[in-house]
Coordinates of C-alpha atoms in Angstrom, one line a residue:
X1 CA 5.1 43.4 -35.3
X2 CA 6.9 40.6 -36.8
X3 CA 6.1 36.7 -34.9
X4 CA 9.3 36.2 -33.4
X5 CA 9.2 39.9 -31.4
X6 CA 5.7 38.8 -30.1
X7 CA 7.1 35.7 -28.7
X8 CA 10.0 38.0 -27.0
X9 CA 7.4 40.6 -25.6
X10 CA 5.9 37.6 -24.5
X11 CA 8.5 36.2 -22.6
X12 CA 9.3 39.3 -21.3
X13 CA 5.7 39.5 -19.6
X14 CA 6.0 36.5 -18.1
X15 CA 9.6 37.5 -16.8
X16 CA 8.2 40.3 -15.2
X17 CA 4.9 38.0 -13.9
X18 CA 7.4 35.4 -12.2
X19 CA 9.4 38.1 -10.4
X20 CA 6.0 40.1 -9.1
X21 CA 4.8 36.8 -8.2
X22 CA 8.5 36.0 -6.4
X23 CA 8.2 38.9 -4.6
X24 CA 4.8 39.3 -3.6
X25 CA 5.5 35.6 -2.0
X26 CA 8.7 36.7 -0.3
X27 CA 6.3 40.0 1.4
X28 CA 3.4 37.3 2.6
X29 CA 6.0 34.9 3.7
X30 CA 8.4 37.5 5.7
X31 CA 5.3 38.9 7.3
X32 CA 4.0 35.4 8.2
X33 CA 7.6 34.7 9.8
X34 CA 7.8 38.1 12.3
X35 CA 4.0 37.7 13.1
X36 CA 3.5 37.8 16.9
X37 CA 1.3 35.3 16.6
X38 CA 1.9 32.5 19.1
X39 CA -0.5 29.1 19.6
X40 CA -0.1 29.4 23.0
X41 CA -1.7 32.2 24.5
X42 CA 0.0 31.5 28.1
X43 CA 3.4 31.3 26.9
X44 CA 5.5 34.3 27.9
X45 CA 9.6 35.1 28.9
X46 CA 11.0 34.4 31.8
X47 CA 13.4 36.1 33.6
X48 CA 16.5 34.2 35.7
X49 CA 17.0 35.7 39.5
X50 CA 19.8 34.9 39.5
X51 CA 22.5 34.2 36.2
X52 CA 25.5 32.3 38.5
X53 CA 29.3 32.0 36.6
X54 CA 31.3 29.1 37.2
X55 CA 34.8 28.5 37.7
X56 CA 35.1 25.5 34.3
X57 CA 33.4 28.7 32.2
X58 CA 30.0 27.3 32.6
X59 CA 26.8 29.7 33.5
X60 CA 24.5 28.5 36.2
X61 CA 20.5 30.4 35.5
X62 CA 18.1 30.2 38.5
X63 CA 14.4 30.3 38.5
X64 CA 11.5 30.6 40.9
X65 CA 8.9 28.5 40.1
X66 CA 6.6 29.4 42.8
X67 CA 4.5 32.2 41.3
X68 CA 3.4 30.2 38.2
X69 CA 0.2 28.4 37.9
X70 CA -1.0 24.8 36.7
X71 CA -0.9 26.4 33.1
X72 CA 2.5 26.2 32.7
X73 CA 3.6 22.8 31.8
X74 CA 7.1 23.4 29.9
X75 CA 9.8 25.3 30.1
X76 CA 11.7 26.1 26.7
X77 CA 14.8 27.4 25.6
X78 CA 17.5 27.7 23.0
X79 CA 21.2 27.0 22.7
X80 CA 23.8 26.7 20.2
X81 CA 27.2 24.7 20.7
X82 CA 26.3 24.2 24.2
X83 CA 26.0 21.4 26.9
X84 CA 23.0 21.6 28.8
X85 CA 21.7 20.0 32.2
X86 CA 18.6 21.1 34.1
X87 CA 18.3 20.4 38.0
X88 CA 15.0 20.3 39.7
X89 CA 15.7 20.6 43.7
X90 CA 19.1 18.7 43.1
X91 CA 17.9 16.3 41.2
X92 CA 18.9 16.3 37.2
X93 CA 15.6 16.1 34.8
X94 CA 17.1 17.0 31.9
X95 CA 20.6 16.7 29.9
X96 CA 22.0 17.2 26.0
X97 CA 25.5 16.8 26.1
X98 CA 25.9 14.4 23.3
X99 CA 28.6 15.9 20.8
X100 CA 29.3 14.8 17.4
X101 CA 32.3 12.3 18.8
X102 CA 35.1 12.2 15.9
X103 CA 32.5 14.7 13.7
X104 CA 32.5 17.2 16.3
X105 CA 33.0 18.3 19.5
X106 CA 30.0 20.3 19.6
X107 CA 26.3 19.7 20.7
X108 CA 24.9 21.3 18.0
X109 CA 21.8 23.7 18.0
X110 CA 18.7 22.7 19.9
X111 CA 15.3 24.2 21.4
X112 CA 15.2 22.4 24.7
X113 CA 11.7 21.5 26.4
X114 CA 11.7 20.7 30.0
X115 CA 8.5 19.1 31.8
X116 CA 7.6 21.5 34.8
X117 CA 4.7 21.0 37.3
X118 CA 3.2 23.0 40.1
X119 CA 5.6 20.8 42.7
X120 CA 9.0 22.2 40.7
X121 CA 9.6 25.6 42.7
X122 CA 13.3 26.0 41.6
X123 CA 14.9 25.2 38.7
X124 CA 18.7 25.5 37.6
X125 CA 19.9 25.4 33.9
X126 CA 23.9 25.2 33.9
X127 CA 24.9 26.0 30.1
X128 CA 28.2 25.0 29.3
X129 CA 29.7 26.4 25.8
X130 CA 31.5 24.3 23.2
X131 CA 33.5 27.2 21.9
X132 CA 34.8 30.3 23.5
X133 CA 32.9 32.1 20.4
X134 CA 29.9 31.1 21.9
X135 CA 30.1 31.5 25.5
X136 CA 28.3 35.4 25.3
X137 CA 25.6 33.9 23.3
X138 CA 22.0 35.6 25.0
X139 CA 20.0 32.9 25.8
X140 CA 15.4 33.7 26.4
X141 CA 13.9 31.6 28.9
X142 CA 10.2 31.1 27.8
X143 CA 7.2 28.9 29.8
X144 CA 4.1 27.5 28.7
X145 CA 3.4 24.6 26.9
X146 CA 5.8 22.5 25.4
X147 CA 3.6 21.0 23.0
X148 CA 2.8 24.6 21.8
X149 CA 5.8 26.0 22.4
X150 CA 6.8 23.4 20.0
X151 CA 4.0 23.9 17.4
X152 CA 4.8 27.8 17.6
X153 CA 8.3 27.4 16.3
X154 CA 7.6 24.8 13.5
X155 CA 4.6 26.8 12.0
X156 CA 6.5 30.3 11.8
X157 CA 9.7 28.4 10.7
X158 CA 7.9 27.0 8.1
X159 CA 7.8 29.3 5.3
X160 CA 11.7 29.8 5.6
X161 CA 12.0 25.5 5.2
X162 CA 9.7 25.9 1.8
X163 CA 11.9 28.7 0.7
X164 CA 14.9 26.6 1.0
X165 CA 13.3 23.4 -0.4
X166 CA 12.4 25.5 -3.2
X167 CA 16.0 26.6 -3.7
X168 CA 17.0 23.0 -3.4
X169 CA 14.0 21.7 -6.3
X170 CA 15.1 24.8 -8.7
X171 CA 19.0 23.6 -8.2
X172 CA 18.8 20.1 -8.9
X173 CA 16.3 20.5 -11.8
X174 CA 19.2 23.2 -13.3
X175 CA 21.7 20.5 -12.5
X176 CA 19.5 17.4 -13.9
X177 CA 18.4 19.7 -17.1
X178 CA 22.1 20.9 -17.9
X179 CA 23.2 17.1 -17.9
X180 CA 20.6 15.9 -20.3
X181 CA 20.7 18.9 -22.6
X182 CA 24.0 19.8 -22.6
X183 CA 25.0 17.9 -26.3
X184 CA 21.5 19.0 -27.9
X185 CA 21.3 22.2 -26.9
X186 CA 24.8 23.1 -26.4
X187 CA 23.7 24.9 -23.3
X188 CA 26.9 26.9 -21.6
X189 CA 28.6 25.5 -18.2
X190 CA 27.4 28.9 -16.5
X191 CA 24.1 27.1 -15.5
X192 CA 25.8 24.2 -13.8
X193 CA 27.9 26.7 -12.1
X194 CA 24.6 28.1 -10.7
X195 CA 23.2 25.0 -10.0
X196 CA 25.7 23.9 -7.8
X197 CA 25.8 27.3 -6.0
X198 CA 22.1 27.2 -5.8
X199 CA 22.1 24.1 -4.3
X200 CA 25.3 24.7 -1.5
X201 CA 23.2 27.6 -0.9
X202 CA 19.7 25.7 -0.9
X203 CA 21.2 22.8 2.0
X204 CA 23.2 25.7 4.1
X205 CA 19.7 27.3 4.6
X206 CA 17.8 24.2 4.7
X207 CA 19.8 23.2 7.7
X208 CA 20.0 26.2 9.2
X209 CA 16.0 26.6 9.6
X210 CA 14.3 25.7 12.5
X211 CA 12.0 22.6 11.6
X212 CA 15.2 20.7 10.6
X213 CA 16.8 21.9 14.3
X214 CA 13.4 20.6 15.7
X215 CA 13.4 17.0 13.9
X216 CA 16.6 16.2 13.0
X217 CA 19.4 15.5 15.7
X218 CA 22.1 14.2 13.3
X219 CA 25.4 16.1 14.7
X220 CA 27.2 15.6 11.4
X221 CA 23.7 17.2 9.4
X222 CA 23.8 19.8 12.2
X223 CA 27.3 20.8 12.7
X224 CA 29.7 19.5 9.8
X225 CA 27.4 20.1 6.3
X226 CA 25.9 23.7 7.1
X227 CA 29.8 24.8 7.2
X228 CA 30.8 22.4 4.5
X229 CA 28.3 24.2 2.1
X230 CA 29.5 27.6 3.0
X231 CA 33.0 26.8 1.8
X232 CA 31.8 24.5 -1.3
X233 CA 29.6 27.7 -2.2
X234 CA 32.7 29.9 -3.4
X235 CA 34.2 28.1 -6.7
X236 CA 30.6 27.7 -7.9
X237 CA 29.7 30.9 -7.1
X238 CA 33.1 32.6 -8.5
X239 CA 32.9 30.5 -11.4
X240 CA 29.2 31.4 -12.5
X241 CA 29.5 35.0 -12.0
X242 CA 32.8 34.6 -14.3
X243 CA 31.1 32.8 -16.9
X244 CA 27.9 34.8 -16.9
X245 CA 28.8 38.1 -17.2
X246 CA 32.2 36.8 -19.7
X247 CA 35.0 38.8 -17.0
X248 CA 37.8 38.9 -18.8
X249 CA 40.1 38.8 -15.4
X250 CA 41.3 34.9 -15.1
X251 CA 43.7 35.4 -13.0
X252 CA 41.8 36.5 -10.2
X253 CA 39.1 34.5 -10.5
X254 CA 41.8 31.6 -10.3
X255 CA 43.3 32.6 -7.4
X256 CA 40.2 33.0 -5.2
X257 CA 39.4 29.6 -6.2
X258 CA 42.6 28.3 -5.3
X259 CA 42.6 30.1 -2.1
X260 CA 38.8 28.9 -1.2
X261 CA 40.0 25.2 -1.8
X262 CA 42.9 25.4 0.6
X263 CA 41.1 27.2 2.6
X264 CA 38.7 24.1 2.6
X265 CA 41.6 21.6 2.8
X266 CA 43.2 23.7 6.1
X267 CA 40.0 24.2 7.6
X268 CA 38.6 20.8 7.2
X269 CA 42.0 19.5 8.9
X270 CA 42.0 22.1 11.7
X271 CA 38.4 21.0 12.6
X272 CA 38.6 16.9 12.5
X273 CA 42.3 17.3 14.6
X274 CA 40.4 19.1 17.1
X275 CA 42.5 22.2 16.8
X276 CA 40.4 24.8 15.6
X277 CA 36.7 23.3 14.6
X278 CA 34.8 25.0 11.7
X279 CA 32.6 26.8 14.1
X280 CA 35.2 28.8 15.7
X281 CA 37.2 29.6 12.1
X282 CA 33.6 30.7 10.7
X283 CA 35.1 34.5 10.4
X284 CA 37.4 33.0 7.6
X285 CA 35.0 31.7 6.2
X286 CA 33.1 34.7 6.3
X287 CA 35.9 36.2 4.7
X288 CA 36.5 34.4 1.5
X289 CA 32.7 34.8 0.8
X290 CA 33.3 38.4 1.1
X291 CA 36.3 38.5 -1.2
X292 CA 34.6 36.7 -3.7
X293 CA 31.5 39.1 -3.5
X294 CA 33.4 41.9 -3.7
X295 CA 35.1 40.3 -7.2
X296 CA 31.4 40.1 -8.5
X297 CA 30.2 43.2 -7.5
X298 CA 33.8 45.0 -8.8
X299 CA 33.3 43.4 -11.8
X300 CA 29.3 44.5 -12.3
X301 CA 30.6 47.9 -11.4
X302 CA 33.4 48.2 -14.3
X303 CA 30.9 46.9 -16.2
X304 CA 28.4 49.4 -15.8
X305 CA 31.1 52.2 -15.9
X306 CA 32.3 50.9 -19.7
X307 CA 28.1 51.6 -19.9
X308 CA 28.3 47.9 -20.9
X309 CA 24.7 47.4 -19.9
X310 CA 23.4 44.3 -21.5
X311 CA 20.4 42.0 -20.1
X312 CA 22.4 40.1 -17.8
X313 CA 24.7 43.0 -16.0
X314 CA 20.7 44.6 -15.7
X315 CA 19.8 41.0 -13.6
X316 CA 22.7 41.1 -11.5
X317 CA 22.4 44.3 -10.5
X318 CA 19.0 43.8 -9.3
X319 CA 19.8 40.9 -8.0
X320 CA 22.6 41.5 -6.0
X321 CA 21.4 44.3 -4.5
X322 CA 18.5 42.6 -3.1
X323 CA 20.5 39.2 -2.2
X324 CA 22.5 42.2 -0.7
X325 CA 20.2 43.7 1.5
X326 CA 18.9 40.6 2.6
X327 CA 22.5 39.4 3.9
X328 CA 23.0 42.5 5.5
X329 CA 19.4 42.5 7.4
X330 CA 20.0 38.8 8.7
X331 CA 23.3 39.5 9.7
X332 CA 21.9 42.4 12.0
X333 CA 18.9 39.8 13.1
X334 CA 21.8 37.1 14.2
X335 CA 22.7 39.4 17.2
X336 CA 19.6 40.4 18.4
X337 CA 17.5 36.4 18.4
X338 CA 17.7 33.1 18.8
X339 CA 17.6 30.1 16.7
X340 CA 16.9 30.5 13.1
X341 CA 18.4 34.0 12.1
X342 CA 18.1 34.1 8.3
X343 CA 14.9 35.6 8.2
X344 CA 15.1 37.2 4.7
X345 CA 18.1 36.5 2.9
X346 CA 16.5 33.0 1.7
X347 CA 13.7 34.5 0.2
X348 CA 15.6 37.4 -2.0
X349 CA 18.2 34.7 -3.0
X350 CA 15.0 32.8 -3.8
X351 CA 14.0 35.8 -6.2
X352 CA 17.3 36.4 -7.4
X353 CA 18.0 32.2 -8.6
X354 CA 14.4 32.5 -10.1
X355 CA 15.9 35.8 -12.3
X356 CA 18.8 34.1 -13.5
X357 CA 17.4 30.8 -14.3
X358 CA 14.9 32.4 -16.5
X359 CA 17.6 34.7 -18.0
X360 CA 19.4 31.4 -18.8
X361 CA 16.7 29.1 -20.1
X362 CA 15.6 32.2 -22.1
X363 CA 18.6 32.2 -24.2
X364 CA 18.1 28.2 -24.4
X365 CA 14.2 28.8 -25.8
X366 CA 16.1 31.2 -28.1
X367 CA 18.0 28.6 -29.2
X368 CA 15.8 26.2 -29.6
X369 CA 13.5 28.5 -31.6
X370 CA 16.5 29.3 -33.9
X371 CA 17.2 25.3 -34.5
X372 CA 13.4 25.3 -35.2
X373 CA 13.7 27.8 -37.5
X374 CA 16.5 26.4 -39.4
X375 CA 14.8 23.0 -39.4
X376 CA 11.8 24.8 -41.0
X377 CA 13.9 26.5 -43.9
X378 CA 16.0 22.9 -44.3
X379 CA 12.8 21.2 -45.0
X380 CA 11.6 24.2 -47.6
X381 CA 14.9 23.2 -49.4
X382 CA 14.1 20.3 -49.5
X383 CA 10.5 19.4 -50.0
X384 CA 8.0 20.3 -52.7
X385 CA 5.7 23.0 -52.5
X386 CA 3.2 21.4 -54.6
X387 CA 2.8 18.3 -53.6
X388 CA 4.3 17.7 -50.5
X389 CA 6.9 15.0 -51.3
X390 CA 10.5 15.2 -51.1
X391 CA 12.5 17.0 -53.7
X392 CA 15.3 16.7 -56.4
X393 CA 17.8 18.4 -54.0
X394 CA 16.6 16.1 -51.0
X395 CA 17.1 13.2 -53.9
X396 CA 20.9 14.2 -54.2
X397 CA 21.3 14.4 -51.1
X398 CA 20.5 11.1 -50.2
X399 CA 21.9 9.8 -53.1
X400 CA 25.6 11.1 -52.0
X401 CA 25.2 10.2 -48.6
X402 CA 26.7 6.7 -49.7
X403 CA 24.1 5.3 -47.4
X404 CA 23.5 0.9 -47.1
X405 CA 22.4 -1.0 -50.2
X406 CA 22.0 -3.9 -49.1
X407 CA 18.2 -5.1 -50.1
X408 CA 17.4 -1.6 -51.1
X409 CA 14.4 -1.1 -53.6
X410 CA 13.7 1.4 -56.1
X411 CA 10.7 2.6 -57.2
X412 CA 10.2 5.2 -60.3
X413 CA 6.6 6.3 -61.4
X414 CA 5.8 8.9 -64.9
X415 CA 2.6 10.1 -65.4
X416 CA 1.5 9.2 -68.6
X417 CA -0.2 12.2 -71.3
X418 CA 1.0 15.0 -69.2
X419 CA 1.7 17.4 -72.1
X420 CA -1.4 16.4 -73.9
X421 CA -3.5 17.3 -70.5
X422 CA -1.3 20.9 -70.3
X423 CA -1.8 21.6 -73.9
X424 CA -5.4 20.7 -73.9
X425 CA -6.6 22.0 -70.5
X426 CA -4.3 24.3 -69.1
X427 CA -1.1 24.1 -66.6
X428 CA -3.4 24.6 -63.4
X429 CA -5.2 21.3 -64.6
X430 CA -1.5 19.7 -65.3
X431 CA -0.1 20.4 -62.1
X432 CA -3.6 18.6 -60.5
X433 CA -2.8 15.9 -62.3
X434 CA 0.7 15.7 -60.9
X435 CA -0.7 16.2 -57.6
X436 CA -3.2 13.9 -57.9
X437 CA -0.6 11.2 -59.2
X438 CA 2.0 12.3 -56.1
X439 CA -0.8 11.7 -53.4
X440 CA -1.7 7.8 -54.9
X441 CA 2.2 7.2 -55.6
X442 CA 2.7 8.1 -51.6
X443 CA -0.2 6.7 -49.9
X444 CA 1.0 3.4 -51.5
X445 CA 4.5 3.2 -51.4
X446 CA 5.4 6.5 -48.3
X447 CA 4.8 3.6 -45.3
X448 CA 7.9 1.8 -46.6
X449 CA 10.3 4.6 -47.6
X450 CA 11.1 8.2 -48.6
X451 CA 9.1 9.5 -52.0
X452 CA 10.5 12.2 -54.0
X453 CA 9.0 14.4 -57.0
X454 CA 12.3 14.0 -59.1
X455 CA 10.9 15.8 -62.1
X456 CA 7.9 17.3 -63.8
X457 CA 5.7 14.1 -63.6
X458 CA 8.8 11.9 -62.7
X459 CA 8.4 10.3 -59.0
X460 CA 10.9 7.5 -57.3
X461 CA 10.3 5.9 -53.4
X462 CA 13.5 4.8 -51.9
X463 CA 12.8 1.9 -49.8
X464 CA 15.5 0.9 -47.4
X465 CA 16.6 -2.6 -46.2
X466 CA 14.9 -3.8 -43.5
X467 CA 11.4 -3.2 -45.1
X468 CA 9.3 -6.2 -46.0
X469 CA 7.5 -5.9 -48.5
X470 CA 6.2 -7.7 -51.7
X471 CA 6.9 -5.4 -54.3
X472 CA 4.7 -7.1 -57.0
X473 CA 1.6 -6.5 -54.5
X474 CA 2.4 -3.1 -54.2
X475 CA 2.8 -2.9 -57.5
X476 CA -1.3 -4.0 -58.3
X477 CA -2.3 -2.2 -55.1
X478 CA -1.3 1.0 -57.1
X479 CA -2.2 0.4 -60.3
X480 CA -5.8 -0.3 -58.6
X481 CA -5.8 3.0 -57.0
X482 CA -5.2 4.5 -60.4
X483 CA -8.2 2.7 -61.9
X484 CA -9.9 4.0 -58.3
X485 CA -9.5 7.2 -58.9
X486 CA -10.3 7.4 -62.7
X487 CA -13.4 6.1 -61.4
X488 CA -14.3 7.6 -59.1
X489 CA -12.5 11.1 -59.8
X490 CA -14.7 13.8 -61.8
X491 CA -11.1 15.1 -63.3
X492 CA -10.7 16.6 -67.0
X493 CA -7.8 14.0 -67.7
X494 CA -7.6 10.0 -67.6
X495 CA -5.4 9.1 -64.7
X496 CA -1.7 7.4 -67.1
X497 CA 0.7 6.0 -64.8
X498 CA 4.0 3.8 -65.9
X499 CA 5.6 2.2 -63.0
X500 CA 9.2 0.2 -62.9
X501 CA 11.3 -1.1 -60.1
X502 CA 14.1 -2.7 -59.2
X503 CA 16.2 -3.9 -56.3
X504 CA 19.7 -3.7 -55.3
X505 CA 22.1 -6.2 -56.8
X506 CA 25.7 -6.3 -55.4
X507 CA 27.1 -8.1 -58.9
X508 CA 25.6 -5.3 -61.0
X509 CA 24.7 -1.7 -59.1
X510 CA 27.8 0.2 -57.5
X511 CA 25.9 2.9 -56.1
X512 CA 21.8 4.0 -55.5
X513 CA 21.7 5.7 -59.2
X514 CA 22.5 2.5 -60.3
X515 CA 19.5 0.7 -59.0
X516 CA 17.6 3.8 -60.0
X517 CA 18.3 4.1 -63.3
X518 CA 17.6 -0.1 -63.6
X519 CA 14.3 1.3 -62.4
X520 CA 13.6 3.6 -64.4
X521 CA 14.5 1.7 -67.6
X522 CA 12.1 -0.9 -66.3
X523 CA 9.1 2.7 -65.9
X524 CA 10.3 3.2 -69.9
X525 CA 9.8 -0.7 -71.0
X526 CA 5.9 -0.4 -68.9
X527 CA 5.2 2.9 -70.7
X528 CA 6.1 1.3 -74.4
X529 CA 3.9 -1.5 -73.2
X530 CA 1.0 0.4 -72.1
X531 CA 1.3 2.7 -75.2
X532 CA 1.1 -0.8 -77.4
X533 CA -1.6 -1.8 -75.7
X534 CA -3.5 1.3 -75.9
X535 CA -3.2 1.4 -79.8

């Protein structure tokens, strides 16, 4: 099996390990949440003996105190858009009518926990509703102890505030990532588009969870951003499906975009003019989110009927139906509980982002191994097998680039005797003396600058401006490693080396050959020299 199918079989088993994982947390955490397990083991329902309407549309619930015992220290129950006030033989003991003033006219969602004590025998909730919507809403009475009571609700809310604190980290780190990678990786806009929708998703469900109606009593957090996200979820949403599974359709996509952001802009004016707030126009709401489902799901459909089943149709379809059956299970909870209905639509859209972010940053590891792999075969072109440095095509290159000459050096090295050493020894004992020659030319002159083989035995360093260097030093310092080596070296052949330089001047070099061939000529003159020398 060739490397790069490994690395995909590979990928592919940890796909498959992230989504068992996914879903075996999504099983613990959903049976965690519908446990029956309470903290309290006194606290139990309680029943009204009387539920009293009243003529400004208010309901009026009366309880008898009288049969419970000292055990029983709070009272506790839920509402949703509602005012409350709690009377204790006449006397008030407990109000929330705050609304959300020029946010809101609504109360927003609370558990309310009343103080009782073995002298309360009656008490009287009057529950006054914000919104006609609401005013049917059940409401359960439970007693025990408030502290709890309180505990009891936080701990089995719990695992639905990480899921959505997940869903939050995974959509800003998709947002942050596409930002910083977009230009170098050339990453497609279809994971913004489900970063954004991950993230309107992520806060709609983070609000909507119980610790956060617990804790946090902000009535624009509680009653103005849950239903802002739920209309900001639709372009993104729309827009990432669109791009994701390449629909050809633009005209639809257009105008259910269109139509969610008037739908915004009528909505958002309807609710802060107090004519219709975005509680009570939540169905429309609910409606453009179905529309723009069904344009997804049409569109995986056609898909699948053209038998047009590539990887990403596959995710979708296991995704939606999941995300699917979760909506449809919460939606069926919301009308038979109180306070935090979405019990397991969170944690399949959980499973579902974790599917298409990894499809996504897939294709960008494919990517990246595709740039590596081009990098690779660009530096095969262009370095020498034998010894490592740059070659005669990495030479031209840089020569052509028309690159700065100002205080550039050249540097052109030959080995001396190199046909003598092949004639006389073989090529296999040439070529280590050309290697051996290319590893003292770069460990002197590489720190400053580029080295290329240029030739047989022929080597040059390109040393760019900026670079400090004393050239007649580095000169010696090689010429001493030559001696070094001969030395030192147990080699057939006597280490030769001719070495010329010569730097960049304005009123004679037009160009980089020019300085190197003022170089080389300078190489030639030191090889006639040492060859006079020698005889």
């Amino acid at each position: 099996m060739a490397k790069g199918a490994k690395k995909t079989c590979y990928c592919d088993k940890l796909n498959k390990a992230l989504i068992g994982i996914c879903l075996a947390a999504v099983i613990v955490c959903y049976l965690f949440t519908i446990s029956r397990y309470k903290t309290d083991a006194f606290t139990k329902d309680i029943e009204p003996y009387a539920v009293v309407k009243l003529d400004d549309g208010s309901t009026e619930y009366l309880f008898d105190l009288r049969k419970l015992d000292y055990k029983y220290s709070g009272f506790m129950f839920y509402t949703s858009h509602k005012k409350v006030e709690v009377y204790n033989g006449g006397n008030m003991i407990y109000s929330f009518t705050q609304t959300g003033g020029i946010w809101s006219s609504s109360t927003g969602s609370a558990y309310h926990f009343v103080d009782i004590n073995e002298r309360m025998t009656n008490i009287a909730v009057i529950v006054t509703p914000i919104y006609d919507v609401v005013a049917d809403d059940e409401i359960l009475f439970q007693v025990g102890s408030s502290y709890n009571m309180y505990n009891d609700i936080m701990v089995k809310s719990m695992p639905r505030f990480v899921a959505s604190m997940l869903i939050l980290v995974i959509s800003i780190s998709l947002i942050v990532y596409y930002h910083f990678m977009k230009k170098k990786l050339e990453i497609g806009e279809e994971l913004i588009y489900l970063g954004y929708f991950a993230l309107f998703i992520g806060l709609w469900t983070f609000m909507e969870t119980d610790v956060i109606t617990l804790i946090f009593k902000n009535k624009i957090v509680e009653v103005v951003v849950p239903y802002l996200c739920l209309m900001f979820v639709i372009p993104p949403f729309v827009l990432f499906f669109h791009c994701y599974l390449k629909f050809k359709n633009e005209w639809i996509k257009n105008i259910i975009i269109t139509m969610s952001s008037l739908e915004l802009i009528v909505l958002s004016f309807l609710h802060f003019t107090k004519i219709a707030e975005y509680r009570e126009t939540l169905p429309y709401v609910h409606l453009m989110i179905f529309i723009a489902t069904i344009y997804v799901v049409v569109g995986v459909v056609i898909k699948m009927i053209n038998k047009n089943y590539t990887r990403r149709v596959e995710v979708c379809v296991v995704g939606l139906t999941l995300f699917a059956f979760g909506v449809i299970f919460d939606i069926v909870s919301y009308y038979k509980r109180i306070g935090d209905s979405d019990q397991l639509g969170r944690y399949l859209f959980l499973v579902f982002l974790v599917l298409l972010a990894w499809d996504l940053l897939k294709g960008t590891y494919e990517f990246i191994e595709k740039g590596r792999r081009a990098k690779q075969l660009e530096l095969f072109a262009l370095t020498d097998s034998m010894t490592g440095l740059l070659n005669r095509n990495a030479f031209e290159t840089y020569a052509n680039s028309n690159g700065e000459l100002e205080d550039l050096v050249a540097i052109v090295a030959d080995a001396n005797g190199l046909k003598e050493c092949n004639d006389t020894h073989g090529h296999d004992v040439g070529d280590e003396y050309i290697t051996v020659v290319a590893d003292i030319f770069s460990s002197t002159f590489g720190k400053y600058g580029d080295c290329y083989r240029t030739g047989g035995d022929e080597f040059c360093c390109i040393i760019p401006s900026g670079k400090d260097i004393n050239i007649e030093r580095l000169k010696k310092l090689f010429l001493a490693k030559v001696y070094t080596e001969n030395v030192e070296g147990d080699y057939k052949f006597n280490i030769g080396v001719a070495i010329g330089f010569a730097s960049y001047a304005p009123s004679i070099d037009s160009n980089l050959r020019s300085v190197v061939k003022r170089a080389d000529s300078a190489m030639y003159a030191n090889k006639r020299a040492s060859k006079m020398a020698s005889s």
